[in-house]
Each structure stands twice: as C-alpha cells, then as structure tokens.
Rosetta silent file (secondary structure, phi, psi, omega in degrees, C-alpha in Angstrom):
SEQUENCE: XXXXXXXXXXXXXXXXXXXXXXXXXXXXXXXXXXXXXXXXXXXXXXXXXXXXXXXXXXXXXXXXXXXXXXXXXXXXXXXX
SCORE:     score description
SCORE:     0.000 S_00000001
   1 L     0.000  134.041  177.370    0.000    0.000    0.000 S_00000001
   2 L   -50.854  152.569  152.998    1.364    3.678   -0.963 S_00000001
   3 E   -93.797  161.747  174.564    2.103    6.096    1.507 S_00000001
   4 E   -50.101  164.938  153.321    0.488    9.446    1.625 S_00000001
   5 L  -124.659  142.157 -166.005    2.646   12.513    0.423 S_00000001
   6 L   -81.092  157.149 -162.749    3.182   15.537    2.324 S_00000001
   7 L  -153.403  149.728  171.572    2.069   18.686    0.100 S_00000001
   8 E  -130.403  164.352 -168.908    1.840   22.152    1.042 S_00000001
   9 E  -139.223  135.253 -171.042   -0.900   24.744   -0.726 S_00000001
  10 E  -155.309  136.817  151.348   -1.261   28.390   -1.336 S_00000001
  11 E  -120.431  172.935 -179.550   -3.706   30.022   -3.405 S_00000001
  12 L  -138.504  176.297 -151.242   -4.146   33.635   -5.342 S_00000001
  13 L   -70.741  -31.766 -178.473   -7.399   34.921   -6.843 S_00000001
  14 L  -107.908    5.332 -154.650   -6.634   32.949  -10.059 S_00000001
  15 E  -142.319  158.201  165.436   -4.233   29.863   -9.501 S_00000001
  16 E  -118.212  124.365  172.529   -4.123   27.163   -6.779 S_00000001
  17 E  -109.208  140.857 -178.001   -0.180   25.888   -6.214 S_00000001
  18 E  -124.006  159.841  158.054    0.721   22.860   -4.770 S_00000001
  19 E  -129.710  118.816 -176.724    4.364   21.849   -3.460 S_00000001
  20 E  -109.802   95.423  169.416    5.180   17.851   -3.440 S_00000001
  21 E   -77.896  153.816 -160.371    8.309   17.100   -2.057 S_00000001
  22 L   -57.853  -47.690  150.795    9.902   14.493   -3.997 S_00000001
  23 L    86.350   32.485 -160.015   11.626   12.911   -1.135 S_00000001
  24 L    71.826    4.492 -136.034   14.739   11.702   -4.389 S_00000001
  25 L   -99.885  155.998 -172.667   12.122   10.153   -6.293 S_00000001
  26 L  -108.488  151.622 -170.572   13.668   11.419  -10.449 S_00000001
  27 H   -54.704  -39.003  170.892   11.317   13.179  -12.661 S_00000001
  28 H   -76.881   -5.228  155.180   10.627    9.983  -14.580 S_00000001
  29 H   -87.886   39.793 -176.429    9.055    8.502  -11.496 S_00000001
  30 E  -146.973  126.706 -160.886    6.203   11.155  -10.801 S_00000001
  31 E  -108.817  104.877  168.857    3.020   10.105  -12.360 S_00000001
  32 E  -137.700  130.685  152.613    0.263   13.501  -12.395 S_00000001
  33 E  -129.051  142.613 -166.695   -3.180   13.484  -13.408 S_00000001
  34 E  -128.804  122.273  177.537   -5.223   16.407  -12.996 S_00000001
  35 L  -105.352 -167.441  171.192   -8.705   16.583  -13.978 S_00000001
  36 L   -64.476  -39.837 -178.534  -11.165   19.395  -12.937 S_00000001
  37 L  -107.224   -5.951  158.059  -12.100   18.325   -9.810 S_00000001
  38 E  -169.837  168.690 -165.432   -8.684   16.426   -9.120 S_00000001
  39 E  -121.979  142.993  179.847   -5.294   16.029   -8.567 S_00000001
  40 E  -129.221  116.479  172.129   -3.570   12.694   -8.638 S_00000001
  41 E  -128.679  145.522  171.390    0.581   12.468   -8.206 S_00000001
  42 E  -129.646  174.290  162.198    2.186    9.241   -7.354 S_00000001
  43 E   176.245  164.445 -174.974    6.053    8.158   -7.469 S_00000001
  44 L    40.930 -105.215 -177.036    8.254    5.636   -6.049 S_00000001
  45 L  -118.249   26.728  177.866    5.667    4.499   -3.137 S_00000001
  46 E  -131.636  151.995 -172.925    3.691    7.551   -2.113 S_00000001
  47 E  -139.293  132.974  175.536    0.516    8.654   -3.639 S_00000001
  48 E  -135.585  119.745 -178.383   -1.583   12.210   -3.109 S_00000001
  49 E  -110.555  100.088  177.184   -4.677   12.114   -4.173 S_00000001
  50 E  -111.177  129.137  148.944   -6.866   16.042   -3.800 S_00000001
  51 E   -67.523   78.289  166.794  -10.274   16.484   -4.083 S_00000001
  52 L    -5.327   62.833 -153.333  -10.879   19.899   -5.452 S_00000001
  53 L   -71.311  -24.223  112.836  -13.740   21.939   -3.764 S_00000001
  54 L   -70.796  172.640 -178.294  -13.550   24.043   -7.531 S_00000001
  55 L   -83.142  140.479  154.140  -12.905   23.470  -10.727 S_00000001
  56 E   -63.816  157.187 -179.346   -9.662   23.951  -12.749 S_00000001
  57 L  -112.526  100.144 -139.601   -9.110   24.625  -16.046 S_00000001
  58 L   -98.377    0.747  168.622   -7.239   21.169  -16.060 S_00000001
  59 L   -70.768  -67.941 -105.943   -5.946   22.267  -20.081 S_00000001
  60 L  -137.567   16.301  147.246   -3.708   24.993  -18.590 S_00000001
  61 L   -28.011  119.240  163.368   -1.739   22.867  -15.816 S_00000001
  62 E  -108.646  129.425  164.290    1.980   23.610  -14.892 S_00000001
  63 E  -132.981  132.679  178.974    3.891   21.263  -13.463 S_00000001
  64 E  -143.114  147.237 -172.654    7.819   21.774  -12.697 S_00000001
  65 E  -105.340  135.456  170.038   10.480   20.217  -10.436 S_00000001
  66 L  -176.673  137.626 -143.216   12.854   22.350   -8.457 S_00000001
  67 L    23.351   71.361  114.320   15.001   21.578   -5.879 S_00000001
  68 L   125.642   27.274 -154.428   13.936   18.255   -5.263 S_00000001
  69 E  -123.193  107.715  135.749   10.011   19.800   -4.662 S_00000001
  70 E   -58.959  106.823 -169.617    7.344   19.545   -7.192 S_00000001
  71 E   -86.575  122.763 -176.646    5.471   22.728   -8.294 S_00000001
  72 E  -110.697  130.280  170.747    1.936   22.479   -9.637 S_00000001
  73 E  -111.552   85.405  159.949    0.111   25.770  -10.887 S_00000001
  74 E   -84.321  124.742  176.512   -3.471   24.978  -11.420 S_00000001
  75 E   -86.657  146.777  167.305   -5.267   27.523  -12.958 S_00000001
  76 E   -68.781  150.557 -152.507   -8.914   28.089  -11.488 S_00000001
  77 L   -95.905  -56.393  178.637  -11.893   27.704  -13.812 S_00000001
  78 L  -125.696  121.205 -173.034  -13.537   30.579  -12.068 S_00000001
  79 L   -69.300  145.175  163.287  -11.296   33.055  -10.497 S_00000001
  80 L   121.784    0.000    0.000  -11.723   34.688   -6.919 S_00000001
C-alpha cells in the first residue's frame, strides 16, 4: 500500500499551487493526473490524491520540479 505525500498549498485569486516534495524520487518517477475536480501524483511508493472543492481549467496545468520539490500551478476555472 502507498504512503500518503506531504504537500503544502497556497492560493491567489486565479491559480491554486501545490508543493510535493519528492523525497529523491527522479522526474521519470512522478506520475500527475489532474482533472477538474482532481489532482492525482504518485512516485516511487507515495501517492496524493486532492479532491478539489472548484474546478480547474485542467488544459492549462503547470507542473515543474525544483530543488527536489514539485510545483503544480493549477489555474482556477472561475477566479476569486
């Protein structure tokens, strides 16, 4: 069974950002799917699974690694 992964969250009026640290795990082992209403990243043996309370515009997803932390920018569907 996976373990959870720790995540931290901040939002602004138009974007929700998440930061996953990686914990080593290499950019070809991080799995993300992000649909409107969720976000799913796995790697090695941890899995984070978010339920959304809005929607995303799940087209317009950023995802980038830096210093060993995964950055997600999901833009909001409806801003504010």
């Amino acid at each position: 069974m996976p373990l959870e992964a720790e995540y931290t969250w901040r939002q602004t009026a138009d974007s929700l950002i998440v930061e996953i640290p990686l914990k080593g795990a290499s950019a070809k082992a991080v799995d993300i799917l992000a649909t409107e209403l969720l976000i799913k990243v796995s790697f090695e043996r941890f899995l984070l699974h978010l339920d959304l309370l809005g929607p995303i515009d799940d087209t317009s997803c950023v995802a980038k690694i830096k210093q060993d932390t995964l950055n997600l920018r999901l833009r909001k569907r409806d801003p504010g």
